[in-house]
Amino acid sequence: MKSNAQVVVIGGGVVGCSVIYHLTKLGWKDVVLIERSELTSGSTWHAAGGFHTLNADTNMAALQGYTIGLYRELEELTGQSCSLHHVGGITLAGTPERMDFLKAARAMHRHMGLDTELVTPQEIRQLSPITNTEGVLGALYDPLDGHLDPSGTTHAYAKGAQMQGAEIVLRNRVLETSQQADGSWQVVTEQGTIVAEHLVNAAGLWAREVGEMAGVYLPLHPMEHQYFATDDIPEVYQHDRELPHVMDPEGESYLRQEGKGLVIGFYEQDCVPWAVDGTRWDFGHELLSENLDRIGDSMEVAFNRYPVLAQAGIKTIINGPFTFAPDGNPLVGPVPGLRNYWSACAVMAGFSQGGGVGLTLAEWMIDGEPSRDVFAMDVARFGDYCTKSYTRLKVRENYQKRFAVSYPNEELPAARPLDSTPAYGIWQQQNAVFGSSYGMEHVNYFAPVGEHPYEIPSFRRSNAFDTVAKECHAVRNAVGINEVHNFGKYEISGPGAHDYLDTIMAGKIPPTGRLSLNPMLSPKGRIIGDFTVAQVNADVFQVTASFGAQAYHMRWFEQHLPAQGVHIENVSKSRIGFQIAGPNSRELLQRVTRADVSNQAFPFLSVGEMDVGQCQTIVQRVSYTGDRGFEIYVPAHNQIALYQVLSEAGRDLGLRPFGMRAMMSLRLDKSFGSWMREFKPDYTPMETGLDRFIDYKKTSDFIGKQAVLAEREIGVERKLCTFVVEARDADVDAYEPIWHDGEVVGFVTSGGYSHFARKSIAYGFLPVNLANEGRSVDIEILGEMIPAKLYKEPLFDPENEYLRS
Ligand SMILES: Cc1cc2nc3c(=O)[nH]c(=O)nc-3n(C[C@H](O)[C@H](O)[C@H](O)COP(=O)(O)OP(=O)(O)OC[C@H]3O[C@@H](n4cnc5c(N)ncnc54)[C@H](O)[C@@H]3O)c2cc1C
């Protein structure tokens, strides 16, 4: 083994091999992969080898499509067979909810250009004659599904990488990793030490242990998983073609043909986290003891669904472990807090996702950013709230829900509550229905007195509808109150703070006492944050954005931090408080502060420190509801005092608490976008209208400046638009296709129901030539074409006259 390399990758499973294949393909040749044993010595060797494109996130689905397309290329390049079987696959629907789910997936695939189709029970029987369609309403057919040989595929990646210059060192365990003063990584192995500029953790089942060597905790956990292969079955092999895969979510099983028999695997409810205290180093090519009792119920369902199984003998039973992150997607990218340390871990579907993970990581390392938004698998989508036990509980829940219908309004219950604010108890007494984001509890809405505080998951309007309407009307007609803990908040201070912000933000940096809305851009001019920047005092800024992007934003802030002169503190949990919004909000605030908060003294976009009641606060005159409003920030230990002051003073002003559901409805009246819906790295400022906040003339060389200047020169091909939709009982969620003249011309980013305007609203992209006032389109919602019309003016206070009054 050589003593220096540009990149060391730890782990020779399918993921590590894909990483070195892509790094060398994209041009980095000085790459060494170190494997403890032989290639495929973790989860990889006993995988069932199935692959598919389906994923709730469109970019993940696209990367899965990329992975599947790559195998032929690999075979041609290396001559190593992956034993590909492109047999197609069907996902059955046994309930109307599942049918809605598949219709929504089909609609999303249309916008992605994927050729999935809804099929009838009769068509299912033609495709897969061994399937009993009793109780089945229909299915989604995906021609891209198939399976391969896990070992052959891993060796194909490895061979391709070696042909492109990579070195692979086998039977050599990495023992220690430590960062040197110059930023390089010292990697101590059984065969000696190697120093690398970049280190990649692709250690699969041992990713936790390898992470610990660098002092990081990666939120992932292994789960046991069982499948079995049958003896030969004549009904299976006496067929003129190989049978397609069948996914039976109601039976929690997946099935495919293997030679002359079948393979069937289960995601059972009675599932078992594996190696809770860590993975043994001597765990190798061995299987876990089988436990058919755990999958007994699912097997019974399977015998009914595929009667031939009941007579078949079982040839082999495989019980093996593989790793999951809390939401089931991989953990990829630069690990926050470390320099040049990269994660390629928690890849639970290595043969659907491995290629996409390798490509993404290689682009990120070489180009500085991936070519598309990959937040859904970014290691920084999780933060330090992920304790080991939280991770384990969430991973277990995710495994159990692998085949469950996911609803747009669903809140998953495991490991909650974790983080909450002091106001949590007050909201509980008011019958709050809670949601959770980034480990923190927030109020979704307040259920009527006497009603069980639970929102029924649904693709259609839920039981929260009427109550949320009342909360919205309270804001628009009187004054509403809700927490501001759902913002990520950062205090950025010091003599260099202004210039630093001027470089990382694309907009104007406000003078003391003022705030500005500010896009943060990547070098390629993509949106990586939509911030509010407030200069509270000279050289002291409060910067706020999405609560769920804390680790993501802190990683960016730290990557661009100058050696001195700037101090950054993440105050998201320590600085909380309330926003009050609505026509009576100013009077309410004036009643409890001696500061002058009149429009003359404290106009729109002001910020100031002031006493509110007995609390020292920071107040910002801005509100995401689009109404007249104030955000009031205090240290967490003052939150209850602040609440009491505001609630007493607001009693005769119609003060009413409101939750996130109302907030997300109110924003629709103003055509306000939101992070990870309208604003994300797939989109640019000019496409989304955020360019109005860019200060193109500022002298600083802000990040992304060249790209946005070029964009302004060339123009864009699509524009984000607001539509009023003639929806009856189901509003848009995201990624529904937008049709015009019989063709899909765009897609929805988000939307919902505006209780103020009593209209269903959608945001979505249209080609520039179609993005005209009054344009009629159809939006496909749950399989139905719903007419919609484009509106350029916001429905509420279009000229912002009231907002500024
Ligand atoms: C029963 C079962 C069925 C499955 N079926 C499918 C399927 O049908 N389709 C699908 O896509 N996926 C399936 N999977 C999941 C799939 O196996 C994983 O997604 C994939 O193998 C993950 O690969 P990896 O490279 O990340 O990790 P691993 O395969 O675990 O590889 C990690 C490698 O790192 C090495 N390593 C660890 N620590 C060190 C160290 N300190 N020094 C040197 N080397 C080290 C290990 O020896 C190992 O070879 C299945 C898994 C199981 C258990």
XYZ file of C-alpha atoms in Angstrom, residues 24 51 110 132 253 310 314 335 386 391 439 454 468 478 495-496 529 542 582 586 639 641 646 779:
24
model
C -11.851 7.848 -11.152
C -33.511 -2.911 -7.927
C -45.193 11.513 -15.418
C -54.047 -14.311 -6.716
C -43.499 -8.748 1.060
C -47.726 -23.034 -0.053
C -37.889 -23.829 1.197
C -19.837 15.392 7.454
C -30.198 12.344 16.781
C -31.927 6.764 15.745
C -36.491 16.493 16.486
C -55.264 13.597 16.190
C -57.431 25.446 10.609
C -57.846 39.966 14.761
C -15.890 43.060 13.209
C -15.884 40.857 10.109
C -31.089 29.097 1.690
C -29.627 37.623 13.796
C -52.983 40.182 12.239
C -49.465 46.236 16.751
C -40.774 32.048 26.971
C -43.282 34.839 30.976
C -49.056 38.551 25.537
C -53.178 19.623 -12.762
